[in-house]
PDB file of N, CA and C and ligand atoms in Angstrom:
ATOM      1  N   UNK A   1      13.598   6.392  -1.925  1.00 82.00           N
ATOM      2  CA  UNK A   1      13.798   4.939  -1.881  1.00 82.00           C
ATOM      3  C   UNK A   1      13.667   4.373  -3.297  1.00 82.00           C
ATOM      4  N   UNK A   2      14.437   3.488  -3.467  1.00 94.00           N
ATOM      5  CA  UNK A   2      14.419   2.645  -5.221  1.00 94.00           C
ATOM      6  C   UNK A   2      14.309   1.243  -4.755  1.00 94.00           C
ATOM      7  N   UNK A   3      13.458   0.765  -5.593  1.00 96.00           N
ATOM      8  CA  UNK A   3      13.408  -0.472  -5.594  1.00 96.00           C
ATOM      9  C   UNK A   3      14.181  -1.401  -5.968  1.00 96.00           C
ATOM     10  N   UNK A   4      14.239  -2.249  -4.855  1.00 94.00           N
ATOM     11  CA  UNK A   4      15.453  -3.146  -5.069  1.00 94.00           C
ATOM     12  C   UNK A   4      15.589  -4.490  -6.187  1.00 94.00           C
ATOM     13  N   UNK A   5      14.697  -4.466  -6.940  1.00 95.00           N
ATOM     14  CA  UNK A   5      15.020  -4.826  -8.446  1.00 95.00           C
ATOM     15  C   UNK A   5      14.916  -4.690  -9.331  1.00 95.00           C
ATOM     16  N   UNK A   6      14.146  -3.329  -9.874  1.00 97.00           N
ATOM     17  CA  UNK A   6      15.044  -2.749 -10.870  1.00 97.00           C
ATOM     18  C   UNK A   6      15.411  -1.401 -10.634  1.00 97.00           C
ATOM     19  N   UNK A   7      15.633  -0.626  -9.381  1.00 97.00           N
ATOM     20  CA  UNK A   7      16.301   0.429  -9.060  1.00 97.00           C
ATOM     21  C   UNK A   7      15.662   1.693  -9.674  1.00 97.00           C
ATOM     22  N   UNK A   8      14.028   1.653  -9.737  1.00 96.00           N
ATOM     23  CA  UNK A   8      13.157   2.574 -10.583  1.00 96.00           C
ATOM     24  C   UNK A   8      12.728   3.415  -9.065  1.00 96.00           C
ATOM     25  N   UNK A   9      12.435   4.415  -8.900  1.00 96.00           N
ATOM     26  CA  UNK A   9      12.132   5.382  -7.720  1.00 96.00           C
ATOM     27  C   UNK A   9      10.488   5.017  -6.808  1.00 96.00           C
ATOM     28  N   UNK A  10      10.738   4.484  -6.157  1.00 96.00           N
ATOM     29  CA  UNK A  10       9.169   3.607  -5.912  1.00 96.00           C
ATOM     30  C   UNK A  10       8.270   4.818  -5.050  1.00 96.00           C
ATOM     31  N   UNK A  11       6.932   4.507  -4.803  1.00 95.00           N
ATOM     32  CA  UNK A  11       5.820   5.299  -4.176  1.00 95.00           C
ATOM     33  C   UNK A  11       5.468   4.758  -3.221  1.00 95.00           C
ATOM     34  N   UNK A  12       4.562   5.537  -2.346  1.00 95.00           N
ATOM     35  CA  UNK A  12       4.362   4.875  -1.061  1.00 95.00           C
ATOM     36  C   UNK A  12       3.291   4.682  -0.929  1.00 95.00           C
ATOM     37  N   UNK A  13       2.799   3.493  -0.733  1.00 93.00           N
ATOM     38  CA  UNK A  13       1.695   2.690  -0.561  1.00 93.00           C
ATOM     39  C   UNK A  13       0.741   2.299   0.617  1.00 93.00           C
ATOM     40  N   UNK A  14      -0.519   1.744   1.001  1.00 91.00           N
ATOM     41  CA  UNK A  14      -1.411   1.218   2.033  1.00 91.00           C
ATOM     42  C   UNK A  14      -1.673   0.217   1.321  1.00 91.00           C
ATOM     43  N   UNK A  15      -1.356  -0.830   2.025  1.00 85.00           N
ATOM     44  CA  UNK A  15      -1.882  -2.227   1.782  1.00 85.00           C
ATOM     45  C   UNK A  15      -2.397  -3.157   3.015  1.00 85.00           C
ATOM     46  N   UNK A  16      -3.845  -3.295   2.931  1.00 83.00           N
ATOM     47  CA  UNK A  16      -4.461  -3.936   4.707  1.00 83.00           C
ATOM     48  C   UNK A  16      -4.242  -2.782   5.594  1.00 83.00           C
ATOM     49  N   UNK A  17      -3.680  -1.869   5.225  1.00 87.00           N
ATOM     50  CA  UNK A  17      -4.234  -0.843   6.398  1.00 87.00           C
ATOM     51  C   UNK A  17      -2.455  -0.261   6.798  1.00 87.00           C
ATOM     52  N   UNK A  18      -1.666  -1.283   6.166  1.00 90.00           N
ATOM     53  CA  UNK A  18       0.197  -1.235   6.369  1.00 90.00           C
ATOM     54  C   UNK A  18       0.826  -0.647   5.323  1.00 90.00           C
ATOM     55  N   UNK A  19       1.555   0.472   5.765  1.00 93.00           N
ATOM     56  CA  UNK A  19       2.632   1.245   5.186  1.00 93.00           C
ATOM     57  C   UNK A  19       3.675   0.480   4.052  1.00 93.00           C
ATOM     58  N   UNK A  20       3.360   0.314   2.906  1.00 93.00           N
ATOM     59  CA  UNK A  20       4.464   0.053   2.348  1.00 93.00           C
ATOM     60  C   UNK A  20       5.035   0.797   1.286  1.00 93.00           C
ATOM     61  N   UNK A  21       6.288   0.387   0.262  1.00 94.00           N
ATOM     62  CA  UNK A  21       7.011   1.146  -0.996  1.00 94.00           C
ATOM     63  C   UNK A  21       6.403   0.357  -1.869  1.00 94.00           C
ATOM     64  N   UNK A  22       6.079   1.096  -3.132  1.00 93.00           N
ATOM     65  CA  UNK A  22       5.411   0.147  -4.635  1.00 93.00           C
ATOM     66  C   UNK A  22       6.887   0.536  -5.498  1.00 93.00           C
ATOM     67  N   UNK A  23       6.526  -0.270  -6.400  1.00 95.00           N
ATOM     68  CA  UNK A  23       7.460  -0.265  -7.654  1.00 95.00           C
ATOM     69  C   UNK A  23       6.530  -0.062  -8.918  1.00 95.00           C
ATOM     70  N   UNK A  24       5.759   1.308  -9.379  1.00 92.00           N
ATOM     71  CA  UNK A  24       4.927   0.900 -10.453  1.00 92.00           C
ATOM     72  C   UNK A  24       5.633   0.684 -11.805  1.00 92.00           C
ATOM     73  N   UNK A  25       6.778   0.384 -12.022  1.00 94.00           N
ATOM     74  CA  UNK A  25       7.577  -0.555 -13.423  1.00 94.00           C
ATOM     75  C   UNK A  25       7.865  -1.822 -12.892  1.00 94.00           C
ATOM     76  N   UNK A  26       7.555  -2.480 -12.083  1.00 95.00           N
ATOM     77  CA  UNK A  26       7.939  -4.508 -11.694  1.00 95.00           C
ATOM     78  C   UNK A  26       6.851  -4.564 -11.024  1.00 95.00           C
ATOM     79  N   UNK A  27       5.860  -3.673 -10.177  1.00 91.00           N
ATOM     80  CA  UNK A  27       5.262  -4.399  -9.199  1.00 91.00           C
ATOM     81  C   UNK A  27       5.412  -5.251  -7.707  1.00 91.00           C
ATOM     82  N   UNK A  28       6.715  -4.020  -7.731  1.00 91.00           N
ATOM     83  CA  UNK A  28       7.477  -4.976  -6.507  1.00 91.00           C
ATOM     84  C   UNK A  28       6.574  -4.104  -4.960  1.00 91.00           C
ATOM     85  N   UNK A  29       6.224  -4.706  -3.935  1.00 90.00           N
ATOM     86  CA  UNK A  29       6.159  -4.521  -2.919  1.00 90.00           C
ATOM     87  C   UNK A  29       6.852  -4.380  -2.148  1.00 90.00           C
ATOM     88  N   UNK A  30       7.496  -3.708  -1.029  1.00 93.00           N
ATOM     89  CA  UNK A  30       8.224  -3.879  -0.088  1.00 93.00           C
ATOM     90  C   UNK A  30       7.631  -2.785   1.312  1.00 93.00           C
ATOM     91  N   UNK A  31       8.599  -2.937   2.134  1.00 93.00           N
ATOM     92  CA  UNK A  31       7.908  -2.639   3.413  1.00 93.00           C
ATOM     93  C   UNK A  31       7.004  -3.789   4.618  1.00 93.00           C
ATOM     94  N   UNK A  32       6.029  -3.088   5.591  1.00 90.00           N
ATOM     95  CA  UNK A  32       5.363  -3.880   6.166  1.00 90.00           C
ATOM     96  C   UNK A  32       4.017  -4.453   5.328  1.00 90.00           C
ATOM     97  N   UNK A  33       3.458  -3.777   4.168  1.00 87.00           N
ATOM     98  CA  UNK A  33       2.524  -4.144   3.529  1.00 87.00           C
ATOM     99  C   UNK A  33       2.531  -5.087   2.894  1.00 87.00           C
ATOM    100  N   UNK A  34       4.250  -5.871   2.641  1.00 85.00           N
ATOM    101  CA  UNK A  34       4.327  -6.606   1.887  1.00 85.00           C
ATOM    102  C   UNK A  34       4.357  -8.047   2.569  1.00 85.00           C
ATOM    103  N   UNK A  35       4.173  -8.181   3.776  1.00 82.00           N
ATOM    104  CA  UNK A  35       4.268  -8.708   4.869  1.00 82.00           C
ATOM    105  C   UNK A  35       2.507  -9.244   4.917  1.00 82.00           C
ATOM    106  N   UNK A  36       1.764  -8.583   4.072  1.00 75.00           N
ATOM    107  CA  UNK A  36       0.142  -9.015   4.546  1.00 75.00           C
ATOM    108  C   UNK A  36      -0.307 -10.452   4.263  1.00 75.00           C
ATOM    109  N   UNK A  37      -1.283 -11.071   4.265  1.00 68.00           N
ATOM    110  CA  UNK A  37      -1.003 -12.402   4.391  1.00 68.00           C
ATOM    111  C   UNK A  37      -1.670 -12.932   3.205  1.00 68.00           C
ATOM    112  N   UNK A  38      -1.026 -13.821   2.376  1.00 58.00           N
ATOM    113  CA  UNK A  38      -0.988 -13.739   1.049  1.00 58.00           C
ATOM    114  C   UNK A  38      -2.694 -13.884   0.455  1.00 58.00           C
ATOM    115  N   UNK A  39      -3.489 -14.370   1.557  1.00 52.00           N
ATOM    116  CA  UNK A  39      -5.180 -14.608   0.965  1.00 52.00           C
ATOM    117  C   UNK A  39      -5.463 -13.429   0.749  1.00 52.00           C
ATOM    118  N   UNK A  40      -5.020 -12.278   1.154  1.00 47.00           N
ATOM    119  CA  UNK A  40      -5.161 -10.870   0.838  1.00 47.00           C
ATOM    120  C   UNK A  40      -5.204 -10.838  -0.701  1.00 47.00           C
ATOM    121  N   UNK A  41      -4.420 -11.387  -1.665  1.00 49.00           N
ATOM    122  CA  UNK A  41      -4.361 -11.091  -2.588  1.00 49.00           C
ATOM    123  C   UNK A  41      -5.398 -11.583  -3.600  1.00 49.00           C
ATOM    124  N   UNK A  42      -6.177 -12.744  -2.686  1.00 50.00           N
ATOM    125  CA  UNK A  42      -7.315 -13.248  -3.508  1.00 50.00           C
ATOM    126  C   UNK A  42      -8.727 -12.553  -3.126  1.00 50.00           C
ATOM    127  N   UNK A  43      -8.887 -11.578  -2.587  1.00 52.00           N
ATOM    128  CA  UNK A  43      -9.810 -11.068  -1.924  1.00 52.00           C
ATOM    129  C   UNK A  43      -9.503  -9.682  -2.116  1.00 52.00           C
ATOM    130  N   UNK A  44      -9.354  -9.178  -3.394  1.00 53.00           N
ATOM    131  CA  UNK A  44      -9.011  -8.066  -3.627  1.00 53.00           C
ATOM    132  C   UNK A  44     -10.375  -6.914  -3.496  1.00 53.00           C
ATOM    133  N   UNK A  45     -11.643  -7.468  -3.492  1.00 56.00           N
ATOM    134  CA  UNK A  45     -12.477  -6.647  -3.475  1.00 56.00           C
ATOM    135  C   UNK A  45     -13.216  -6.218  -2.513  1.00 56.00           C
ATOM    136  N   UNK A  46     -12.620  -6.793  -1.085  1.00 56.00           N
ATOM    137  CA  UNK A  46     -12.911  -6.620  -0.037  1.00 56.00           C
ATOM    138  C   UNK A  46     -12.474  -5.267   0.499  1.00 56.00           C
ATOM    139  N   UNK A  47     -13.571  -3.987   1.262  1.00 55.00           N
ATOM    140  CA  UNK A  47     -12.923  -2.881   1.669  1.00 55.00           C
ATOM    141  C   UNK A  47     -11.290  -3.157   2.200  1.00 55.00           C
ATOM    142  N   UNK A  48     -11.098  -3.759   2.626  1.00 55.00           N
ATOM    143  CA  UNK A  48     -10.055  -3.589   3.601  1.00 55.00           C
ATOM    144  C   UNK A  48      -8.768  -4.200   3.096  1.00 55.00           C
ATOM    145  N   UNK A  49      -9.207  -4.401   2.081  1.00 59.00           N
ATOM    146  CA  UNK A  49      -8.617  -4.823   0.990  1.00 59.00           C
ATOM    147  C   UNK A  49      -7.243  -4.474   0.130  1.00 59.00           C
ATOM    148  N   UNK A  50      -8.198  -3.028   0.128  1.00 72.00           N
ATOM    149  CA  UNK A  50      -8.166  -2.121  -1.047  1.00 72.00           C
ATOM    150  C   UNK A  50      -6.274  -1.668  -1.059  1.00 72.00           C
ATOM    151  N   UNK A  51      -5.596  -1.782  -2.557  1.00 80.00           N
ATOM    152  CA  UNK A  51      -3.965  -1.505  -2.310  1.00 80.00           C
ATOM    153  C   UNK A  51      -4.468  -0.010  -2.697  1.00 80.00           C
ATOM    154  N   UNK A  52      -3.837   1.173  -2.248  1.00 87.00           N
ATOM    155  CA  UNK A  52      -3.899   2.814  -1.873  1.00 87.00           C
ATOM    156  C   UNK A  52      -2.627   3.268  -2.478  1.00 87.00           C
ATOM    157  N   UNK A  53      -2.124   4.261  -3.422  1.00 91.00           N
ATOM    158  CA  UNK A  53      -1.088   4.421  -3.424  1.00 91.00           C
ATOM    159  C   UNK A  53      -0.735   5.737  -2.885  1.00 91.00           C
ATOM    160  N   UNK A  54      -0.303   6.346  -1.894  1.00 93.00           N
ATOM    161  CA  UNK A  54      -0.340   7.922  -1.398  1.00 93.00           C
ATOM    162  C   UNK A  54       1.189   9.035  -2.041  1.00 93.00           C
ATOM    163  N   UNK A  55       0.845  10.422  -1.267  1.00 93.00           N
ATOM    164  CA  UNK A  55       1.593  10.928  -0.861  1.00 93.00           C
ATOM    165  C   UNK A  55       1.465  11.391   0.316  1.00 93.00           C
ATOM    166  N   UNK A  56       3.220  12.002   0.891  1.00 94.00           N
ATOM    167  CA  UNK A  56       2.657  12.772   2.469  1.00 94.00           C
ATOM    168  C   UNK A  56       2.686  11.752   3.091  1.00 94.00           C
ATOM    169  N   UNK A  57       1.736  12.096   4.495  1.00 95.00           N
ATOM    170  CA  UNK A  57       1.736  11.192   5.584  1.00 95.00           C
ATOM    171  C   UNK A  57       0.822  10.102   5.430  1.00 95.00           C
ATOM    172  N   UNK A  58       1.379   8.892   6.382  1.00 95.00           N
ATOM    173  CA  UNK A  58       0.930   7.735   6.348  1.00 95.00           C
ATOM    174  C   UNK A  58      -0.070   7.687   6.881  1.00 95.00           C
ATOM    175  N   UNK A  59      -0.653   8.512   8.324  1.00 95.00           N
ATOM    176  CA  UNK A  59      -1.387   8.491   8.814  1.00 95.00           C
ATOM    177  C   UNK A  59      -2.598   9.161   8.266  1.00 95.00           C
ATOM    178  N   UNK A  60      -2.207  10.379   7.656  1.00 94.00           N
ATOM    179  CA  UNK A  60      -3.182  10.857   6.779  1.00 94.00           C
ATOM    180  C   UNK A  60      -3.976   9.831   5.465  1.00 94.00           C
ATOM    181  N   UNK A  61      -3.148   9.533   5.089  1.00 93.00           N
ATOM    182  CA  UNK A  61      -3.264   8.586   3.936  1.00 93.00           C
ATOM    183  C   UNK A  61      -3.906   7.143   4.409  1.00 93.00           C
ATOM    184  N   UNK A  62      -3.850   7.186   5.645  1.00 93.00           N
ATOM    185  CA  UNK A  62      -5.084   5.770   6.804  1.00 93.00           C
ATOM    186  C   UNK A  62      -5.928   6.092   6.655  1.00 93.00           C
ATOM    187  N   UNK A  63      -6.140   7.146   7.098  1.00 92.00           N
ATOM    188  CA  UNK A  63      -7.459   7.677   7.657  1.00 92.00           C
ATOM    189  C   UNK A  63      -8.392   8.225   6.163  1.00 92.00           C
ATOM    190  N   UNK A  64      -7.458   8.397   4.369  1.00 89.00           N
ATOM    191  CA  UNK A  64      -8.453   7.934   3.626  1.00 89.00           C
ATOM    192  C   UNK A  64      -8.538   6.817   3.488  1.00 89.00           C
ATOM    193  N   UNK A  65      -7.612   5.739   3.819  1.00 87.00           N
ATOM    194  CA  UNK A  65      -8.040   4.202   3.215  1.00 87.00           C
ATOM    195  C   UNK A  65      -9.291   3.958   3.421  1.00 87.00           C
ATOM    196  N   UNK A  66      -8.991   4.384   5.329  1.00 87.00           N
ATOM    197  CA  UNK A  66     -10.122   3.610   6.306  1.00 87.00           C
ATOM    198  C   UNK A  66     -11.514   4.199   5.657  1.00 87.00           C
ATOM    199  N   UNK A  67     -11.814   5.542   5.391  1.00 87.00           N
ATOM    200  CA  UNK A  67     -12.766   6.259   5.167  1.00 87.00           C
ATOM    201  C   UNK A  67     -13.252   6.034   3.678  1.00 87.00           C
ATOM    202  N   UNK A  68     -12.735   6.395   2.778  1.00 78.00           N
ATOM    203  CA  UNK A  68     -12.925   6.068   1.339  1.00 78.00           C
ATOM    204  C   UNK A  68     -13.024   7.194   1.169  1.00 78.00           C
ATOM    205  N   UNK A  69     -12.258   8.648   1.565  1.00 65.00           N
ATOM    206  CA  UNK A  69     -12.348   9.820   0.782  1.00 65.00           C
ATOM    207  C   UNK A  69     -11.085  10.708   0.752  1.00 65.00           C
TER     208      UNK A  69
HETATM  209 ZN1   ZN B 101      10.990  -2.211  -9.674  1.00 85.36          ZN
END
């Protein structure tokens, strides 16, 4: 998947606990994570908080968000 503004190869992300694509050259979000509700972004230091960037499975990659390991 490339991100749809500047077409750089994006990574796959946990944000609130939701599957999304990162863009680490713009910072673009996309997916359902990008969908979280924007006070999220002022409350960055809250566990549940936390933006995750993975590989592999999503579910795997939950179950470290949720955990912290
Ligand atoms: Zn980009």
């Amino acid at each position: 998947m490339s991100c749809p503004n500047c077409g750089e190869p994006m990574v796959k992300a946990i944000y609130l606990g939701l599957p999304g694509e990162f863009c680490e050259s713009c910072n673009t979000l996309t997916g359902l994570a990008a969908y979280a509700p924007p006070v999220a972004s002022q409350t960055e230091d809250g566990p549940l908080f936390k933006f995750m960037v993975y590989e592999g499975s999503y579910w795997r990659a939950l179950w470290h968000w949720l955990t912290g390991r």
